[in-house]
Short mmCIF file of the C-alpha atoms (twelve columns), coordinates in Angstrom:
data_MODEL
# 
_entry.id   MODEL 
# 
loop_
_atom_site.group_PDB 
_atom_site.id 
_atom_site.type_symbol 
_atom_site.label_atom_id 
_atom_site.label_alt_id 
_atom_site.label_comp_id 
_atom_site.label_asym_id 
_atom_site.label_seq_id 
_atom_site.Cartn_x 
_atom_site.Cartn_y 
_atom_site.Cartn_z 
_atom_site.pdbx_PDB_model_num 
ATOM 1   C CA . MET A 1   -11.610 8.214   34.953  1 
ATOM 2   C CA . ALA A 2   -8.272  10.027  34.715  1 
ATOM 3   C CA . THR A 3   -6.217  10.463  37.868  1 
ATOM 4   C CA . VAL A 4   -4.916  13.831  39.052  1 
ATOM 5   C CA . LYS A 5   -1.447  12.979  37.718  1 
ATOM 6   C CA . GLU A 6   -2.827  11.903  34.326  1 
ATOM 7   C CA . LYS A 7   -4.775  15.154  34.012  1 
ATOM 8   C CA . GLU A 8   -1.508  17.083  34.272  1 
ATOM 9   C CA . LEU A 9   -0.043  15.301  31.216  1 
ATOM 10  C CA . PRO A 10  -0.333  16.817  27.713  1 
ATOM 11  C CA . LEU A 11  -3.354  15.543  25.809  1 
ATOM 12  C CA . VAL A 12  -2.848  13.512  22.634  1 
ATOM 13  C CA . LEU A 13  -5.753  12.293  20.518  1 
ATOM 14  C CA . VAL A 14  -5.245  8.815   19.016  1 
ATOM 15  C CA . HIS A 15  -6.654  8.136   15.554  1 
ATOM 16  C CA . ARG A 16  -6.481  4.468   14.526  1 
ATOM 17  C CA . PRO A 17  -8.499  1.712   12.837  1 
ATOM 18  C CA . PRO A 18  -10.419 -0.595  15.223  1 
ATOM 19  C CA . ASN A 19  -8.274  -3.660  14.554  1 
ATOM 20  C CA . PHE A 20  -4.903  -1.940  14.971  1 
ATOM 21  C CA . HIS A 21  -3.224  -1.850  18.380  1 
ATOM 22  C CA . PHE A 22  0.065   0.018   18.431  1 
ATOM 23  C CA . PRO A 23  2.740   -1.759  20.505  1 
ATOM 24  C CA . PHE A 24  4.263   1.295   22.209  1 
ATOM 25  C CA . LYS A 25  1.049   2.656   23.660  1 
ATOM 26  C CA . HIS A 26  2.131   2.008   27.267  1 
ATOM 27  C CA . LEU A 27  5.399   3.881   26.824  1 
ATOM 28  C CA . LEU A 28  3.588   6.923   25.417  1 
ATOM 29  C CA . GLN A 29  1.195   6.851   28.353  1 
ATOM 30  C CA . THR A 30  4.079   7.627   30.732  1 
ATOM 31  C CA . HIS A 31  4.542   10.998  29.000  1 
ATOM 32  C CA . PHE A 32  1.106   11.857  27.612  1 
ATOM 33  C CA . ARG A 33  -2.559  11.390  28.349  1 
ATOM 34  C CA . LEU A 34  -3.827  9.433   25.346  1 
ATOM 35  C CA . LEU A 35  -7.417  9.997   24.298  1 
ATOM 36  C CA . ASP A 36  -8.581  7.061   22.193  1 
ATOM 37  C CA . PRO A 37  -12.242 7.004   21.099  1 
ATOM 38  C CA . LEU A 38  -12.014 3.234   20.632  1 
ATOM 39  C CA . ASP A 39  -11.184 2.810   24.329  1 
ATOM 40  C CA . SER A 40  -14.493 4.376   25.361  1 
ATOM 41  C CA . ASP A 41  -17.382 2.121   26.335  1 
ATOM 42  C CA . PRO A 42  -19.064 1.743   23.953  1 
ATOM 43  C CA . PRO A 43  -16.517 2.820   21.302  1 
ATOM 44  C CA . GLU A 44  -17.219 6.321   20.023  1 
ATOM 45  C CA . SER A 45  -16.707 7.797   16.593  1 
ATOM 46  C CA . THR A 46  -13.540 9.855   16.227  1 
ATOM 47  C CA . HIS A 47  -15.498 12.941  15.130  1 
ATOM 48  C CA . SER A 48  -17.881 13.060  18.091  1 
ATOM 49  C CA . PHE A 49  -15.092 12.139  20.511  1 
ATOM 50  C CA . PHE A 50  -12.797 14.844  19.201  1 
ATOM 51  C CA . SER A 51  -15.548 17.467  19.335  1 
ATOM 52  C CA . ARG A 52  -15.647 17.025  23.113  1 
ATOM 53  C CA . TYR A 53  -11.897 17.609  23.469  1 
ATOM 54  C CA . ALA A 54  -11.254 19.982  20.553  1 
ATOM 55  C CA . ALA A 55  -10.678 22.975  22.804  1 
ATOM 56  C CA . SER A 56  -7.843  21.284  24.701  1 
ATOM 57  C CA . VAL A 57  -6.207  18.831  22.243  1 
ATOM 58  C CA . ARG A 58  -3.345  20.150  20.106  1 
ATOM 59  C CA . VAL A 59  -1.706  16.909  18.947  1 
ATOM 60  C CA . LEU A 60  -3.161  14.079  16.879  1 
ATOM 61  C CA . LEU A 61  -1.383  10.710  16.796  1 
ATOM 62  C CA . CYS A 62  -2.292  8.896   13.583  1 
ATOM 63  C CA . VAL A 63  -1.566  5.182   13.897  1 
ATOM 64  C CA . ASP A 64  -1.585  3.343   10.560  1 
ATOM 65  C CA . PRO A 65  -2.584  5.299   7.425   1 
ATOM 66  C CA . THR A 66  -6.014  6.227   8.764   1 
ATOM 67  C CA . PRO A 67  -7.537  9.082   6.710   1 
ATOM 68  C CA . ILE A 68  -7.429  12.538  8.325   1 
ATOM 69  C CA . THR A 69  -9.876  14.964  6.740   1 
ATOM 70  C CA . ARG A 70  -10.567 18.668  7.117   1 
ATOM 71  C CA . ASP A 71  -13.189 18.316  9.854   1 
ATOM 72  C CA . LEU A 72  -10.702 16.601  12.170  1 
ATOM 73  C CA . LEU A 73  -8.132  19.404  12.032  1 
ATOM 74  C CA . SER A 74  -9.900  22.036  14.128  1 
ATOM 75  C CA . LEU A 75  -7.374  23.575  16.576  1 
ATOM 76  C CA . LEU A 76  -4.572  21.057  16.038  1 
ATOM 77  C CA . GLN A 77  -0.944  22.171  15.951  1 
ATOM 78  C CA . LEU A 78  0.726   18.830  15.218  1 
ATOM 79  C CA . ILE A 79  -0.139  15.531  13.501  1 
ATOM 80  C CA . VAL A 80  2.259   12.689  14.298  1 
ATOM 81  C CA . GLY A 81  2.085   9.956   11.656  1 
ATOM 82  C CA . SER A 82  3.291   6.391   12.093  1 
ATOM 83  C CA . SER A 83  3.668   5.655   8.371   1 
ATOM 84  C CA . THR A 84  6.157   6.884   5.788   1 
ATOM 85  C CA . GLY A 85  3.460   8.060   3.400   1 
ATOM 86  C CA . VAL A 86  1.248   11.029  4.280   1 
ATOM 87  C CA . ASP A 87  -1.235  10.721  1.426   1 
ATOM 88  C CA . HIS A 88  -3.975  9.961   3.985   1 
ATOM 89  C CA . ILE A 89  -3.600  13.439  5.508   1 
ATOM 90  C CA . ASP A 90  -5.184  16.500  3.911   1 
ATOM 91  C CA . LEU A 91  -1.963  18.497  3.605   1 
ATOM 92  C CA . GLN A 92  -3.627  21.300  1.657   1 
ATOM 93  C CA . GLU A 93  -5.785  22.016  4.695   1 
ATOM 94  C CA . CYS A 94  -2.855  21.684  7.106   1 
ATOM 95  C CA . ARG A 95  -0.652  24.304  5.409   1 
ATOM 96  C CA . PRO A 96  -2.893  27.390  5.860   1 
ATOM 97  C CA . ARG A 97  -3.589  26.298  9.449   1 
ATOM 98  C CA . SER A 98  0.179   25.990  10.159  1 
ATOM 99  C CA . ILE A 99  -0.271  22.401  11.353  1 
ATOM 100 C CA . ALA A 100 3.014   20.510  11.431  1 
ATOM 101 C CA . VAL A 101 2.921   16.958  10.021  1 
ATOM 102 C CA . THR A 102 5.518   14.265  10.723  1 
ATOM 103 C CA . ASN A 103 6.001   10.769  9.338   1 
ATOM 104 C CA . ALA A 104 8.126   7.682   10.035  1 
ATOM 105 C CA . GLY A 105 11.115  9.195   8.254   1 
ATOM 106 C CA . LYS A 106 13.870  6.605   7.723   1 
ATOM 107 C CA . ALA A 107 12.714  4.297   10.530  1 
ATOM 108 C CA . PHE A 108 11.515  1.655   8.066   1 
ATOM 109 C CA . SER A 109 14.203  1.952   5.380   1 
ATOM 110 C CA . PRO A 110 16.510  -1.007  6.265   1 
ATOM 111 C CA . ASP A 111 13.751  -3.615  6.601   1 
ATOM 112 C CA . VAL A 112 11.847  -2.354  3.551   1 
ATOM 113 C CA . ALA A 113 15.092  -2.633  1.587   1 
ATOM 114 C CA . ASP A 114 15.426  -6.233  2.787   1 
ATOM 115 C CA . LEU A 115 11.968  -7.095  1.476   1 
ATOM 116 C CA . ALA A 116 12.575  -5.317  -1.849  1 
ATOM 117 C CA . VAL A 117 15.744  -7.325  -2.438  1 
ATOM 118 C CA . GLY A 118 13.974  -10.515 -1.352  1 
ATOM 119 C CA . LEU A 119 11.177  -9.872  -3.857  1 
ATOM 120 C CA . LEU A 120 13.715  -9.117  -6.559  1 
ATOM 121 C CA . ILE A 121 15.596  -12.389 -6.019  1 
ATOM 122 C CA . ASP A 122 12.292  -14.265 -5.883  1 
ATOM 123 C CA . VAL A 123 11.251  -12.957 -9.284  1 
ATOM 124 C CA . LEU A 124 14.652  -13.332 -10.909 1 
ATOM 125 C CA . ARG A 125 15.035  -16.946 -9.934  1 
ATOM 126 C CA . ARG A 126 11.924  -17.729 -11.974 1 
ATOM 127 C CA . VAL A 127 12.380  -15.673 -15.127 1 
ATOM 128 C CA . SER A 128 16.052  -14.703 -15.248 1 
ATOM 129 C CA . ALA A 129 17.895  -17.683 -13.751 1 
ATOM 130 C CA . GLY A 130 20.577  -17.508 -16.415 1 
ATOM 131 C CA . PHE A 131 21.465  -13.850 -15.849 1 
ATOM 132 C CA . GLN A 132 24.949  -13.205 -14.516 1 
ATOM 133 C CA . TYR A 133 24.104  -9.672  -13.498 1 
ATOM 134 C CA . VAL A 134 21.240  -7.231  -13.404 1 
ATOM 135 C CA . ARG A 135 21.197  -3.475  -13.630 1 
ATOM 136 C CA . ALA A 136 18.796  -1.942  -11.135 1 
ATOM 137 C CA . GLY A 137 17.161  1.464   -11.276 1 
ATOM 138 C CA . LEU A 138 15.662  2.984   -8.137  1 
ATOM 139 C CA . TRP A 139 13.340  5.971   -7.975  1 
ATOM 140 C CA . ALA A 140 13.283  7.993   -4.779  1 
ATOM 141 C CA . GLN A 141 11.738  11.326  -3.883  1 
ATOM 142 C CA . ASN A 142 12.411  14.507  -1.899  1 
ATOM 143 C CA . GLY A 143 16.046  14.538  -2.996  1 
ATOM 144 C CA . GLU A 144 17.015  11.750  -0.615  1 
ATOM 145 C CA . PHE A 145 18.369  8.289   -1.356  1 
ATOM 146 C CA . PRO A 146 16.765  5.793   1.083   1 
ATOM 147 C CA . LEU A 147 19.318  4.912   3.738   1 
ATOM 148 C CA . GLY A 148 18.490  1.219   3.834   1 
ATOM 149 C CA . PHE A 149 18.851  0.759   0.084   1 
ATOM 150 C CA . LYS A 150 22.124  2.657   -0.120  1 
ATOM 151 C CA . SER A 151 23.834  0.619   2.607   1 
ATOM 152 C CA . PHE A 152 22.299  -2.689  1.533   1 
ATOM 153 C CA . PHE A 153 23.242  -2.474  -2.122  1 
ATOM 154 C CA . SER A 154 26.675  -0.971  -1.576  1 
ATOM 155 C CA . LYS A 155 27.721  -3.641  0.960   1 
ATOM 156 C CA . THR A 156 25.968  -6.856  -0.056  1 
ATOM 157 C CA . MET A 157 24.563  -6.796  -3.577  1 
ATOM 158 C CA . LEU A 158 27.854  -7.543  -5.265  1 
ATOM 159 C CA . PHE A 159 26.238  -9.142  -8.310  1 
ATOM 160 C CA . PHE A 160 24.869  -5.723  -9.357  1 
ATOM 161 C CA . VAL A 161 27.353  -4.226  -11.797 1 
ATOM 162 C CA . HIS A 162 25.212  -1.209  -12.707 1 
ATOM 163 C CA . PHE A 163 23.030  0.749   -10.320 1 
ATOM 164 C CA . SER A 164 21.057  3.844   -11.227 1 
ATOM 165 C CA . VAL A 165 18.881  6.296   -9.337  1 
ATOM 166 C CA . LYS A 166 16.238  8.913   -10.066 1 
ATOM 167 C CA . LEU A 167 16.099  11.783  -7.585  1 
ATOM 168 C CA . ARG A 168 14.505  15.204  -7.970  1 
ATOM 169 C CA . ARG A 169 17.987  16.611  -8.419  1 
ATOM 170 C CA . LYS A 170 21.459  15.237  -8.921  1 
ATOM 171 C CA . LYS A 171 23.385  14.821  -5.659  1 
ATOM 172 C CA . PRO A 172 27.190  14.520  -5.414  1 
ATOM 173 C CA . SER A 173 26.817  12.215  -2.387  1 
ATOM 174 C CA . VAL A 174 25.019  9.539   -4.455  1 
ATOM 175 C CA . PRO A 175 27.656  7.546   -6.393  1 
ATOM 176 C CA . PHE A 176 25.273  6.049   -8.977  1 
ATOM 177 C CA . PRO A 177 24.272  7.163   -12.500 1 
ATOM 178 C CA . TRP A 178 21.491  9.740   -12.268 1 
ATOM 179 C CA . PHE A 179 18.474  10.031  -14.578 1 
ATOM 180 C CA . LYS A 180 16.263  13.077  -14.762 1 
ATOM 181 C CA . ASN A 181 13.021  11.155  -15.340 1 
ATOM 182 C CA . VAL A 182 11.607  7.692   -14.727 1 
ATOM 183 C CA . TYR A 183 11.219  6.921   -18.429 1 
ATOM 184 C CA . ASP A 184 14.961  7.241   -19.056 1 
ATOM 185 C CA . LEU A 185 15.608  5.223   -15.910 1 
ATOM 186 C CA . ALA A 186 13.429  2.422   -17.300 1 
ATOM 187 C CA . VAL A 187 15.125  2.485   -20.698 1 
ATOM 188 C CA . ASN A 188 18.560  2.007   -19.144 1 
ATOM 189 C CA . ASN A 189 17.765  -0.648  -16.520 1 
ATOM 190 C CA . ASP A 190 16.366  -4.143  -16.157 1 
ATOM 191 C CA . VAL A 191 14.717  -3.602  -12.769 1 
ATOM 192 C CA . LEU A 192 12.812  -0.676  -11.245 1 
ATOM 193 C CA . ILE A 193 12.538  -0.515  -7.455  1 
ATOM 194 C CA . VAL A 194 9.918   2.057   -6.485  1 
ATOM 195 C CA . CYS A 195 10.217  3.419   -2.947  1 
ATOM 196 C CA . CYS A 196 8.835   6.957   -2.999  1 
ATOM 197 C CA . THR A 197 5.912   8.577   -1.219  1 
ATOM 198 C CA . LEU A 198 2.539   8.852   -2.930  1 
ATOM 199 C CA . THR A 199 1.598   12.392  -3.956  1 
ATOM 200 C CA . GLU A 200 -0.456  13.858  -6.780  1 
ATOM 201 C CA . GLU A 201 2.784   14.205  -8.753  1 
ATOM 202 C CA . SER A 202 3.910   10.603  -8.153  1 
ATOM 203 C CA . ARG A 203 0.533   8.882   -8.656  1 
ATOM 204 C CA . HIS A 204 0.885   6.415   -11.576 1 
ATOM 205 C CA . ILE A 205 4.514   7.488   -11.994 1 
ATOM 206 C CA . ILE A 206 5.050   3.969   -13.321 1 
ATOM 207 C CA . SER A 207 2.811   4.478   -16.328 1 
ATOM 208 C CA . LYS A 208 2.166   2.491   -19.487 1 
ATOM 209 C CA . ASP A 209 4.989   4.366   -21.237 1 
ATOM 210 C CA . VAL A 210 7.445   3.559   -18.439 1 
ATOM 211 C CA . MET A 211 6.435   -0.120  -18.470 1 
ATOM 212 C CA . THR A 212 6.819   -0.233  -22.245 1 
ATOM 213 C CA . ALA A 213 10.259  1.349   -21.969 1 
ATOM 214 C CA . LEU A 214 11.250  -1.189  -19.325 1 
ATOM 215 C CA . GLY A 215 10.188  -4.116  -21.510 1 
ATOM 216 C CA . LYS A 216 8.295   -7.374  -20.942 1 
ATOM 217 C CA . GLU A 217 11.284  -9.348  -19.640 1 
ATOM 218 C CA . ARG A 218 12.145  -6.775  -16.969 1 
ATOM 219 C CA . VAL A 219 11.048  -6.434  -13.323 1 
ATOM 220 C CA . ILE A 220 9.247   -3.829  -11.182 1 
ATOM 221 C CA . ILE A 221 9.502   -3.989  -7.379  1 
ATOM 222 C CA . ASN A 222 7.105   -1.624  -5.573  1 
ATOM 223 C CA . VAL A 223 7.550   -1.138  -1.828  1 
ATOM 224 C CA . GLY A 224 5.529   2.082   -1.747  1 
ATOM 225 C CA . ARG A 225 1.810   2.728   -2.167  1 
ATOM 226 C CA . GLY A 226 0.039   0.700   -4.841  1 
ATOM 227 C CA . ALA A 227 -1.140  3.799   -6.698  1 
ATOM 228 C CA . LEU A 228 2.448   4.628   -7.682  1 
ATOM 229 C CA . ILE A 229 1.866   2.094   -10.467 1 
ATOM 230 C CA . ASP A 230 -0.921  2.333   -13.007 1 
ATOM 231 C CA . GLU A 231 -2.012  -1.221  -12.200 1 
ATOM 232 C CA . LYS A 232 -4.654  -1.316  -14.937 1 
ATOM 233 C CA . GLU A 233 -1.779  -1.327  -17.406 1 
ATOM 234 C CA . LEU A 234 -0.231  -4.425  -15.822 1 
ATOM 235 C CA . TYR A 235 -3.061  -6.744  -16.760 1 
ATOM 236 C CA . GLU A 236 -6.537  -6.113  -18.120 1 
ATOM 237 C CA . PRO A 237 -9.322  -6.034  -17.210 1 
ATOM 238 C CA . ASP A 238 -9.275  -7.164  -13.526 1 
ATOM 239 C CA . VAL A 239 -5.751  -6.624  -12.290 1 
ATOM 240 C CA . PRO A 240 -5.758  -7.933  -8.695  1 
ATOM 241 C CA . GLN A 241 -7.571  -11.203 -9.485  1 
ATOM 242 C CA . GLU A 242 -5.550  -12.020 -12.585 1 
ATOM 243 C CA . LEU A 243 -2.193  -11.316 -10.968 1 
ATOM 244 C CA . PHE A 244 -2.660  -14.283 -8.649  1 
ATOM 245 C CA . PHE A 245 -2.265  -16.698 -11.564 1 
ATOM 246 C CA . LEU A 246 0.878   -15.250 -13.154 1 
ATOM 247 C CA . LYS A 247 4.059   -17.221 -12.462 1 
ATOM 248 C CA . ASN A 248 6.340   -14.206 -12.856 1 
ATOM 249 C CA . VAL A 249 4.555   -12.109 -10.195 1 
ATOM 250 C CA . VAL A 250 5.271   -12.138 -6.457  1 
ATOM 251 C CA . LEU A 251 2.570   -10.580 -4.256  1 
ATOM 252 C CA . SER A 252 3.443   -9.589  -0.703  1 
ATOM 253 C CA . PRO A 253 1.239   -8.213  2.079   1 
ATOM 254 C CA . HIS A 254 2.073   -4.804  3.535   1 
ATOM 255 C CA . CYS A 255 4.379   -6.385  6.101   1 
ATOM 256 C CA . ALA A 256 7.939   -5.178  5.508   1 
ATOM 257 C CA . VAL A 257 7.843   -2.805  8.488   1 
ATOM 258 C CA . ALA A 258 6.269   -5.296  10.918  1 
ATOM 259 C CA . THR A 259 9.548   -6.061  12.676  1 
ATOM 260 C CA . PRO A 260 10.765  -5.325  16.223  1 
ATOM 261 C CA . LYS A 261 13.584  -3.174  14.827  1 
ATOM 262 C CA . CYS A 262 11.167  -1.001  12.837  1 
ATOM 263 C CA . PHE A 263 8.787   -0.591  15.764  1 
ATOM 264 C CA . ASP A 264 11.673  0.339   18.086  1 
ATOM 265 C CA . ALA A 265 12.878  2.988   15.632  1 
ATOM 266 C CA . LEU A 266 9.364   4.341   15.145  1 
ATOM 267 C CA . GLU A 267 8.749   4.395   18.904  1 
ATOM 268 C CA . GLU A 268 11.891  6.456   19.493  1 
ATOM 269 C CA . LEU A 269 11.069  8.812   16.633  1 
ATOM 270 C CA . MET A 270 7.485   9.433   17.720  1 
# 
């Protein structure tokens, strides 16, 4: 039962998977009254829970990429996302309703860059141990070069003698060779690091043609959503199972952002 003081706080509906407990819940509770259907006894479905509070809730806090569909939008004014990608949110339904949608922004960039470089070194030590240098091509989106990658490569990756980037448009502030499309980026580089958001336009952006242009002895590092790559073209017919047995493949769980620094940045942003 909410206290008198808690009832005076703004209401925020929490939307999360059952096995995910966000670490900054207690801090948010000092500023907002959090309504979490999974905290009810017994746990209630998000849809039925929200229907009881729809008239008074204006903000939805989406922890983890939990799908948000049309029937959850109702009278919302704001959806606060805890992930970088927003492909789990029905943006086409949000626009006509004037619902603002936020994401993690650059909160995860430095640690995701660390993992991308770690994966790159891991692969190269197996198949390219004799290389003295590697040219790396990175594809970003929304006209922004990821902060973590820019600082990491410019300060520490001294063995990279060529670095290229694919943005939606050429930017004077980015000091690397620019390519208009991913195919040309693949032709001119040995490594592709994919770190863009998943949209209808970017789905399978790493296609069979791009992989062919990159070549069999080259490397792809994906730190975005899996669907950015047409995985069926990596190995046929059963990609996930077969990849486990390839010596030149490194598989990592979705763990790059599970660091105290990332959670602190996300907490402050949210």
